[in-house]
Each structure stands twice: as C-alpha cells, then as structure tokens.
C-alpha cells in the first residue's frame, strides 16, 4: 500500500526530481533526459516517479515554470535595486547575464525547448508572462521618462534578442576571441540605445 504524503512532502520530492532533471540536462542536453534516467540517479523505479510527474512533458513544463520564476525573481530584484533608470537598465542586463551563466540548464529550458501553446499549463503561461513583463517594464519606464523614444515593446525586444544571441554564442564558445563577449555586449547595447534616444 502506497504511503500517503502531505502536500509539503510531495512538493519537496518534486523539487528533488526537478534538481536532478536540471543537472542531467546541463550534462547531457534536453533530448537525453528521461524519467528512467532520473529514477536511476535517485535509486528509484521508473514507476515510482510517475507518482509525481505523469510524463516527461509534464516534468519539462514544471522545469520551465521554475526556471522562468527564478529568472523573474533575479530581474525584479535588479529592477528594484535602484531608482536611477540608466543604472536600473544596466542592473537588469547584468542580472540577465548572471542568470544565464550561473544556470545554463535553466536558461536552455526556458528558450531552447519549444512547446505548443496548447501543451502548456496555465502555470507555465503565467510564468512566461511574468518573465516577459520583467524584461519590458523598465524600457517602458525609460520611454515614459523621455529617455527613450519609440515603441517600448520593440526596443525591449531588440535588447533581449541581441543579448540572447550573444549569450548563446558565448555558451557555444564562439566569442572567446577578441573583441569578446563584454565588449560586444556593451557596444551592441549602446548602438540600440543610441538609436532609441530622442533626437
């Protein structure tokens, strides 16, 4: 007879499974991940894992929720760290990069793994909206203050797409030579900002 666990115990077990899954993704990539490989690392049977996640898709959905929320917490903390809008912009960029470098598996889960909208849980949709909001709010604030001119959403997406591209190249080892990641990042952000400054 199966032992009944409290909600807190179930949460703790799911968190343990999530940590193992992220570690395996970091080591072997998303495609190599399976409930069986996680069960093997935990010393469980594969069947026991299905008590907590009904499928690999459900596990990946939960992993993406956790990754988006941890990312948002970092960006929101950077946003709230200063009232100076230019310093806030730099702090958010630094926090974004720090998250990607410290948690490459989580970053990969967020952006390199695709799901159709119909396959996403409502919790994942909410986590995605939160992380998108954190990346756009500060640009809207700068536009409202007259520091930037143009569509704030488009400017925010330009910042994001550029930074994301540089991070992916860095992770692939393509920016090890001169001018390097930091120099390219600062030059690219300056170019976008210069184009969005009021004339």
Short mmCIF file of C-alpha atoms in Angstrom, two decimals:
data_model
loop_
_atom_site.label_atom_id
_atom_site.label_comp_id
_atom_site.label_asym_id
_atom_site.label_seq_id
_atom_site.Cartn_x
_atom_site.Cartn_y
_atom_site.Cartn_z
CA UNK A 1 0.00 0.00 0.00
CA UNK A 2 1.40 3.38 -1.06
CA UNK A 3 2.31 5.81 1.70
CA UNK A 4 0.24 8.99 1.61
CA UNK A 5 2.41 12.11 1.55
CA UNK A 6 1.49 15.59 2.67
CA UNK A 7 1.37 18.39 0.09
CA UNK A 8 4.64 19.72 1.51
CA UNK A 9 6.31 16.32 1.16
CA UNK A 10 5.08 16.00 -2.44
CA UNK A 11 6.44 19.47 -3.17
CA UNK A 12 9.82 18.54 -1.68
CA UNK A 13 10.02 15.33 -3.73
CA UNK A 14 9.04 17.15 -6.93
CA UNK A 15 11.72 19.75 -6.19
CA UNK A 16 14.31 17.00 -5.74
CA UNK A 17 13.28 15.45 -9.06
CA UNK A 18 13.49 18.87 -10.72
CA UNK A 19 17.03 19.43 -9.46
CA UNK A 20 18.16 16.03 -10.77
CA UNK A 21 16.50 16.73 -14.13
CA UNK A 22 18.21 20.12 -14.48
CA UNK A 23 21.55 18.57 -13.60
CA UNK A 24 21.07 15.89 -16.26
CA UNK A 25 20.03 18.49 -18.85
CA UNK A 26 23.16 20.51 -18.04
CA UNK A 27 25.31 17.41 -18.55
CA UNK A 28 23.61 15.72 -21.49
CA UNK A 29 21.03 18.08 -23.04
CA UNK A 30 17.24 18.05 -23.06
CA UNK A 31 16.88 15.26 -25.61
CA UNK A 32 18.79 12.80 -23.39
CA UNK A 33 16.51 13.44 -20.41
CA UNK A 34 14.07 10.67 -19.45
CA UNK A 35 12.09 9.74 -16.38
CA UNK A 36 14.03 6.46 -16.34
CA UNK A 37 17.40 8.26 -16.22
CA UNK A 38 16.17 10.42 -13.34
CA UNK A 39 14.82 7.38 -11.49
CA UNK A 40 18.15 5.61 -11.94
CA UNK A 41 20.04 8.53 -10.39
CA UNK A 42 17.62 8.67 -7.48
CA UNK A 43 17.79 4.89 -6.99
CA UNK A 44 14.06 4.55 -7.67
CA UNK A 45 11.99 2.54 -10.11
CA UNK A 46 10.67 4.46 -13.10
CA UNK A 47 7.12 3.63 -11.97
CA UNK A 48 7.65 5.44 -8.65
CA UNK A 49 8.50 8.65 -10.50
CA UNK A 50 5.10 8.64 -12.22
CA UNK A 51 3.50 9.35 -8.85
CA UNK A 52 4.94 12.88 -9.14
CA UNK A 53 5.06 13.52 -12.89
CA UNK A 54 2.77 11.72 -15.30
CA UNK A 55 5.12 12.20 -18.26
CA UNK A 56 8.34 13.78 -19.45
CA UNK A 57 6.26 16.61 -20.96
CA UNK A 58 4.71 17.36 -17.57
CA UNK A 59 8.16 17.37 -15.94
CA UNK A 60 9.55 19.73 -18.59
CA UNK A 61 6.56 22.03 -18.11
CA UNK A 62 7.32 22.15 -14.37
CA UNK A 63 11.03 22.73 -15.05
CA UNK A 64 10.19 25.66 -17.31
CA UNK A 65 7.85 27.18 -14.72
CA UNK A 66 10.58 27.02 -12.08
CA UNK A 67 13.22 28.44 -14.45
CA UNK A 68 11.05 31.36 -15.57
CA UNK A 69 10.13 32.21 -11.99
CA UNK A 70 13.74 32.11 -10.75
CA UNK A 71 14.74 34.29 -13.72
CA UNK A 72 11.95 36.77 -12.96
CA UNK A 73 12.97 36.97 -9.30
CA UNK A 74 16.50 37.97 -10.35
CA UNK A 75 15.31 40.57 -12.86
CA UNK A 76 12.73 42.00 -10.48
CA UNK A 77 15.36 42.32 -7.74
CA UNK A 78 17.64 44.16 -10.17
CA UNK A 79 14.75 46.44 -11.17
CA UNK A 80 14.08 47.32 -7.54
CA UNK A 81 17.75 47.81 -6.67
CA UNK A 82 17.93 51.43 -7.83
CA UNK A 83 15.70 54.34 -8.74
CA UNK A 84 18.09 55.64 -11.39
CA UNK A 85 16.67 54.45 -14.71
CA UNK A 86 20.02 54.13 -16.51
CA UNK A 87 21.54 52.21 -13.59
CA UNK A 88 18.39 50.08 -13.46
CA UNK A 89 18.81 49.20 -17.13
CA UNK A 90 22.42 48.11 -16.54
CA UNK A 91 21.48 46.16 -13.41
CA UNK A 92 18.80 44.26 -15.32
CA UNK A 93 21.25 43.42 -18.11
CA UNK A 94 23.81 42.22 -15.56
CA UNK A 95 21.19 40.12 -13.77
CA UNK A 96 20.05 38.58 -17.06
CA UNK A 97 23.59 37.54 -17.98
CA UNK A 98 24.34 36.33 -14.46
CA UNK A 99 21.30 34.06 -14.51
CA UNK A 100 22.22 32.61 -17.92
CA UNK A 101 25.82 31.94 -16.89
CA UNK A 102 25.01 30.54 -13.44
CA UNK A 103 22.06 28.46 -14.58
CA UNK A 104 22.73 27.43 -18.19
CA UNK A 105 20.43 24.40 -17.98
CA UNK A 106 17.54 26.56 -16.75
CA UNK A 107 18.27 29.12 -19.48
CA UNK A 108 18.24 26.35 -22.09
CA UNK A 109 14.94 25.00 -20.74
CA UNK A 110 13.41 28.48 -20.99
CA UNK A 111 14.48 29.33 -24.52
CA UNK A 112 15.78 26.27 -26.37
CA UNK A 113 12.88 23.93 -25.68
CA UNK A 114 9.65 24.66 -27.55
CA UNK A 115 6.11 23.74 -26.61
CA UNK A 116 2.89 24.49 -28.47
CA UNK A 117 0.67 26.88 -26.52
CA UNK A 118 -1.96 24.17 -26.20
CA UNK A 119 0.56 21.91 -24.46
CA UNK A 120 1.47 24.49 -21.82
CA UNK A 121 -0.04 24.50 -18.36
CA UNK A 122 -1.67 27.70 -17.16
CA UNK A 123 1.11 27.92 -14.57
CA UNK A 124 3.69 27.97 -17.36
CA UNK A 125 1.78 30.59 -19.33
CA UNK A 126 1.68 32.77 -16.20
CA UNK A 127 5.42 32.28 -15.58
CA UNK A 128 6.20 33.22 -19.20
CA UNK A 129 4.06 36.35 -18.96
CA UNK A 130 5.85 37.31 -15.76
CA UNK A 131 9.33 36.91 -17.28
CA UNK A 132 8.31 38.86 -20.40
CA UNK A 133 6.85 41.62 -18.25
CA UNK A 134 10.08 41.95 -16.26
CA UNK A 135 12.02 42.45 -19.49
CA UNK A 136 9.69 45.14 -20.87
CA UNK A 137 8.64 47.18 -17.83
CA UNK A 138 11.93 49.01 -17.37
CA UNK A 139 12.02 50.07 -21.05
CA UNK A 140 8.50 51.44 -20.76
CA UNK A 141 9.59 53.39 -17.68
CA UNK A 142 12.52 54.86 -19.62
CA UNK A 143 10.24 55.81 -22.50
CA UNK A 144 7.74 57.41 -20.11
CA UNK A 145 10.61 59.45 -18.61
CA UNK A 146 11.63 60.67 -22.06
CA UNK A 147 14.97 58.83 -22.03
CA UNK A 148 13.99 56.61 -24.98
CA UNK A 149 11.76 57.30 -27.95
CA UNK A 150 9.76 54.78 -29.94
CA UNK A 151 7.74 51.65 -29.24
CA UNK A 152 8.97 50.40 -25.84
CA UNK A 153 8.00 46.81 -26.62
CA UNK A 154 10.05 46.82 -29.84
CA UNK A 155 13.03 48.41 -28.08
CA UNK A 156 12.82 45.84 -25.27
CA UNK A 157 12.69 43.00 -27.80
CA UNK A 158 15.72 44.44 -29.60
CA UNK A 159 17.66 44.50 -26.33
CA UNK A 160 16.52 40.96 -25.50
CA UNK A 161 17.18 39.44 -28.93
CA UNK A 162 20.67 40.94 -29.06
CA UNK A 163 21.62 39.89 -25.54
CA UNK A 164 20.16 36.42 -26.03
CA UNK A 165 22.09 35.95 -29.27
CA UNK A 166 25.34 36.99 -27.61
CA UNK A 167 24.72 34.63 -24.68
CA UNK A 168 24.03 31.68 -26.99
CA UNK A 169 27.21 32.44 -28.93
CA UNK A 170 29.18 32.70 -25.70
CA UNK A 171 27.79 29.38 -24.45
CA UNK A 172 28.84 27.79 -27.73
CA UNK A 173 32.39 29.12 -27.28
CA UNK A 174 32.14 31.40 -30.31
CA UNK A 175 33.10 34.63 -28.51
CA UNK A 176 36.33 33.51 -26.88
CA UNK A 177 38.50 35.62 -29.18
CA UNK A 178 38.67 39.42 -29.49
CA UNK A 179 36.61 41.55 -29.10
CA UNK A 180 34.90 39.15 -26.68
CA UNK A 181 31.50 38.96 -25.04
CA UNK A 182 31.67 42.00 -22.74
CA UNK A 183 32.94 44.37 -25.42
CA UNK A 184 30.32 43.18 -27.91
CA UNK A 185 27.56 43.38 -25.33
CA UNK A 186 28.33 46.98 -24.36
CA UNK A 187 28.79 48.07 -27.98
CA UNK A 188 25.52 46.45 -29.07
CA UNK A 189 23.53 47.93 -26.17
CA UNK A 190 24.99 51.38 -26.87
CA UNK A 191 24.03 51.14 -30.55
CA UNK A 192 20.43 50.14 -29.76
CA UNK A 193 20.16 52.84 -27.07
CA UNK A 194 21.64 55.49 -29.34
CA UNK A 195 19.06 54.64 -32.00
CA UNK A 196 16.25 54.92 -29.44
CA UNK A 197 17.38 58.17 -27.81
CA UNK A 198 15.22 61.24 -28.52
CA UNK A 199 16.53 63.22 -31.47
#
